[in-house]
Short mmCIF file of C-alpha atoms in Angstrom, two decimals:
data_model
loop_
_atom_site.label_atom_id
_atom_site.label_comp_id
_atom_site.label_asym_id
_atom_site.label_seq_id
_atom_site.Cartn_x
_atom_site.Cartn_y
_atom_site.Cartn_z
CA UNK A 1 81.24 104.20 95.76
CA UNK A 2 83.42 106.18 92.78
CA UNK A 3 87.19 105.67 92.64
CA UNK A 4 88.00 109.72 93.87
CA UNK A 5 85.41 109.15 97.19
CA UNK A 6 87.97 105.89 97.88
CA UNK A 7 91.21 107.31 97.31
CA UNK A 8 90.27 110.28 99.25
CA UNK A 9 89.21 108.30 102.01
CA UNK A 10 91.57 105.48 101.82
CA UNK A 11 94.23 105.98 99.78
CA UNK A 12 95.99 102.84 100.48
CA UNK A 13 92.73 100.64 99.25
CA UNK A 14 92.64 102.95 96.54
CA UNK A 15 95.94 101.82 95.15
CA UNK A 16 95.44 98.09 96.45
CA UNK A 17 91.83 98.13 93.95
CA UNK A 18 93.70 98.31 91.02
CA UNK A 19 95.07 95.10 91.39
CA UNK A 20 91.92 93.28 91.60
CA UNK A 21 90.29 92.89 87.68
CA UNK A 22 86.93 94.06 86.86
CA UNK A 23 84.18 91.04 87.09
CA UNK A 24 86.39 89.73 89.67
CA UNK A 25 84.99 86.75 92.53
CA UNK A 26 86.06 88.62 95.53
CA UNK A 27 86.65 87.59 99.57
CA UNK A 28 87.39 90.48 101.97
CA UNK A 29 88.68 88.95 104.76
CA UNK A 30 88.09 91.05 107.62
CA UNK A 31 86.70 93.56 105.74
CA UNK A 32 85.29 96.01 107.94
CA UNK A 33 82.72 98.52 106.90
CA UNK A 34 82.36 97.66 104.17
CA UNK A 35 83.84 99.95 101.72
CA UNK A 36 86.39 98.52 100.14
CA UNK A 37 83.68 95.63 98.73
CA UNK A 38 81.13 98.52 98.49
CA UNK A 39 83.57 100.69 95.25
CA UNK A 40 84.37 96.74 93.78
CA UNK A 41 81.50 96.29 93.60
CA UNK A 42 79.76 99.76 91.93
CA UNK A 43 82.91 100.64 90.51
CA UNK A 44 84.48 97.45 89.24
CA UNK A 45 81.55 94.94 88.98
CA UNK A 46 82.94 92.32 91.39
CA UNK A 47 80.96 89.98 93.24
CA UNK A 48 81.62 88.12 96.59
CA UNK A 49 81.19 88.10 100.81
CA UNK A 50 83.19 90.06 103.05
CA UNK A 51 84.04 88.14 106.53
CA UNK A 52 83.77 90.16 109.69
CA UNK A 53 83.01 89.79 113.28
CA UNK A 54 82.06 93.00 114.78
CA UNK A 55 78.33 93.69 115.27
CA UNK A 56 79.29 97.27 113.92
CA UNK A 57 81.25 97.05 110.84
CA UNK A 58 78.72 93.95 109.88
CA UNK A 59 76.01 96.66 110.12
CA UNK A 60 78.08 98.75 108.20
CA UNK A 61 78.93 96.67 105.54
CA UNK A 62 75.84 95.15 105.34
CA UNK A 63 73.86 99.02 104.80
CA UNK A 64 76.66 99.92 102.00
CA UNK A 65 75.09 96.69 100.62
CA UNK A 66 78.51 94.44 100.91
CA UNK A 67 77.16 90.79 101.58
CA UNK A 68 78.84 89.95 104.90
CA UNK A 69 79.44 86.82 106.89
CA UNK A 70 79.37 87.10 110.54
CA UNK A 71 82.93 85.02 111.20
CA UNK A 72 85.67 84.82 113.32
CA UNK A 73 88.57 84.79 111.23
CA UNK A 74 90.63 82.90 113.69
CA UNK A 75 87.91 79.71 112.50
CA UNK A 76 89.54 79.68 108.90
CA UNK A 77 87.76 79.41 106.12
CA UNK A 78 86.76 75.95 106.00
CA UNK A 79 82.90 77.21 104.30
CA UNK A 80 85.02 77.88 101.12
CA UNK A 81 86.11 75.12 98.44
CA UNK A 82 89.49 75.67 97.20
CA UNK A 83 90.19 78.63 94.18
CA UNK A 84 86.06 79.63 94.46
CA UNK A 85 87.73 83.19 94.08
CA UNK A 86 89.73 85.21 91.95
CA UNK A 87 90.87 87.29 94.60
CA UNK A 88 90.94 87.14 98.32
CA UNK A 89 92.12 90.39 100.12
CA UNK A 90 93.27 90.73 103.80
CA UNK A 91 94.08 93.84 104.13
CA UNK A 92 95.16 95.24 107.99
CA UNK A 93 93.92 92.18 109.44
CA UNK A 94 96.48 89.96 109.51
CA UNK A 95 98.37 91.25 111.90
CA UNK A 96 95.31 90.84 114.82
CA UNK A 97 95.20 87.56 114.18
CA UNK A 98 96.72 84.86 117.28
CA UNK A 99 97.07 81.86 114.26
CA UNK A 100 98.93 83.90 111.29
CA UNK A 101 100.53 81.27 109.14
CA UNK A 102 97.42 78.51 109.13
CA UNK A 103 94.84 81.33 108.25
CA UNK A 104 97.62 82.78 105.27
CA UNK A 105 97.54 79.37 103.82
CA UNK A 106 93.42 78.88 103.73
CA UNK A 107 93.79 82.59 101.99
CA UNK A 108 95.50 81.61 98.91
CA UNK A 109 93.95 77.97 99.35
CA UNK A 110 90.42 79.50 98.27
CA UNK A 111 92.16 82.38 95.98
CA UNK A 112 93.80 82.15 92.52
CA UNK A 113 95.67 85.03 93.88
CA UNK A 114 95.50 86.77 98.04
CA UNK A 115 96.34 90.67 98.04
CA UNK A 116 97.39 90.90 102.16
CA UNK A 117 98.69 94.65 103.94
CA UNK A 118 99.48 94.87 106.92
CA UNK A 119 101.92 97.74 109.03
CA UNK A 120 105.10 97.60 108.49
CA UNK A 121 107.15 97.84 111.78
CA UNK A 122 110.13 98.53 110.09
CA UNK A 123 108.93 101.81 109.04
CA UNK A 124 111.72 104.44 110.23
CA UNK A 125 109.32 106.78 112.45
CA UNK A 126 108.74 103.12 114.33
CA UNK A 127 112.38 102.42 114.52
CA UNK A 128 112.51 105.90 116.34
CA UNK A 129 110.28 105.53 118.65
CA UNK A 130 111.88 102.09 119.69
CA UNK A 131 115.42 103.83 120.12
CA UNK A 132 113.26 106.75 122.59
CA UNK A 133 112.34 103.31 124.64
CA UNK A 134 108.68 103.91 123.87
CA UNK A 135 106.40 101.90 121.39
CA UNK A 136 105.42 102.98 117.98
CA UNK A 137 102.44 104.90 117.87
CA UNK A 138 101.87 105.99 113.64
CA UNK A 139 99.23 106.51 111.27
CA UNK A 140 98.95 102.70 110.48
CA UNK A 141 100.14 101.55 114.07
CA UNK A 142 97.48 104.47 115.91
CA UNK A 143 97.08 102.54 118.86
CA UNK A 144 98.48 102.67 122.29
CA UNK A 145 100.23 98.96 123.21
CA UNK A 146 97.75 98.59 126.38
CA UNK A 147 95.05 98.68 123.82
CA UNK A 148 96.51 97.59 120.90
CA UNK A 149 94.36 94.93 118.73
CA UNK A 150 97.13 94.05 116.83
CA UNK A 151 99.29 90.84 118.25
CA UNK A 152 101.57 90.37 115.92
CA UNK A 153 104.17 92.89 114.26
CA UNK A 154 106.16 91.84 110.96
CA UNK A 155 108.49 93.92 108.71
CA UNK A 156 108.75 93.77 104.73
CA UNK A 157 111.22 91.09 104.91
CA UNK A 158 109.53 88.88 107.88
CA UNK A 159 106.99 88.40 105.54
CA UNK A 160 108.51 87.41 102.98
CA UNK A 161 110.30 84.76 104.75
CA UNK A 162 106.80 83.46 105.78
CA UNK A 163 105.35 83.65 102.51
CA UNK A 164 108.51 81.46 101.06
CA UNK A 165 107.94 79.04 104.07
CA UNK A 166 104.46 78.43 102.71
CA UNK A 167 104.94 77.71 99.36
CA UNK A 168 103.59 80.82 98.01
CA UNK A 169 104.84 83.32 94.89
CA UNK A 170 105.41 86.80 96.01
CA UNK A 171 104.19 88.48 92.35
CA UNK A 172 104.15 91.92 93.35
CA UNK A 173 105.21 93.50 96.77
CA UNK A 174 104.94 97.44 97.60
CA UNK A 175 105.42 99.78 100.42
CA UNK A 176 102.77 102.78 100.49
CA UNK A 177 103.35 106.07 102.80
CA UNK A 178 99.97 108.11 102.63
CA UNK A 179 98.86 105.58 99.76
CA UNK A 180 101.34 106.38 97.81
CA UNK A 181 104.43 103.84 96.62
CA UNK A 182 107.56 103.71 97.70
CA UNK A 183 110.41 102.88 95.50
CA UNK A 184 113.44 104.07 97.24
CA UNK A 185 115.01 102.16 101.02
CA UNK A 186 110.88 100.69 101.04
CA UNK A 187 110.99 98.58 104.23
CA UNK A 188 112.33 102.24 105.67
CA UNK A 189 110.46 104.55 104.64
CA UNK A 190 106.96 103.19 104.05
CA UNK A 191 104.37 102.24 106.65
CA UNK A 192 102.12 100.04 105.53
CA UNK A 193 103.30 96.94 103.47
CA UNK A 194 101.05 95.17 100.35
CA UNK A 195 101.80 91.97 99.14
CA UNK A 196 100.29 90.38 96.14
CA UNK A 197 100.64 86.46 96.23
CA UNK A 198 99.69 83.16 95.22
CA UNK A 199 99.96 79.50 95.46
CA UNK A 200 103.13 78.03 93.27
CA UNK A 201 102.49 75.60 90.75
CA UNK A 202 103.72 72.35 93.00
CA UNK A 203 102.05 73.30 96.06
#
């Protein structure tokens, strides 16, 4: 898979991919169908693994040539030692976890850096939906309230507070809309939040 293919299929992933250095050792937590790891392996010569629980997505990833460990992310990342990876990805998966804080701590334990993305609940159409008395449904939150896999809702400001509480350094934080960076009023105008994190030196 080349960059143009990735950019056409998933512009958000194409933006995030530029933060992953060439030849990096990568763990993709909640790798889905493996499209991100496929790109990183073929275009940036990265190595690593995906973690995924769903049988069909594990099969899709394997067909792409991605090495996948089938495991529930809620069980943590105990099979990996500290700083085992250059970069750990957790893209649009953390909000599906019941225990967000322990998993976030584990992600930055096993990786020298982590990149986390999630739907921004403060995105203005989400606010409008709530004002109308409805749960939001959008491209980043495509499910109805009764069948959504998302069990946590967060805004950019909420997650920044959690990162600080966990003793993490926010290297970068962006809001994306249709895969493009939003600079003006990001917490209002971005539907996807992306954080680049690492442990603080004294943690």
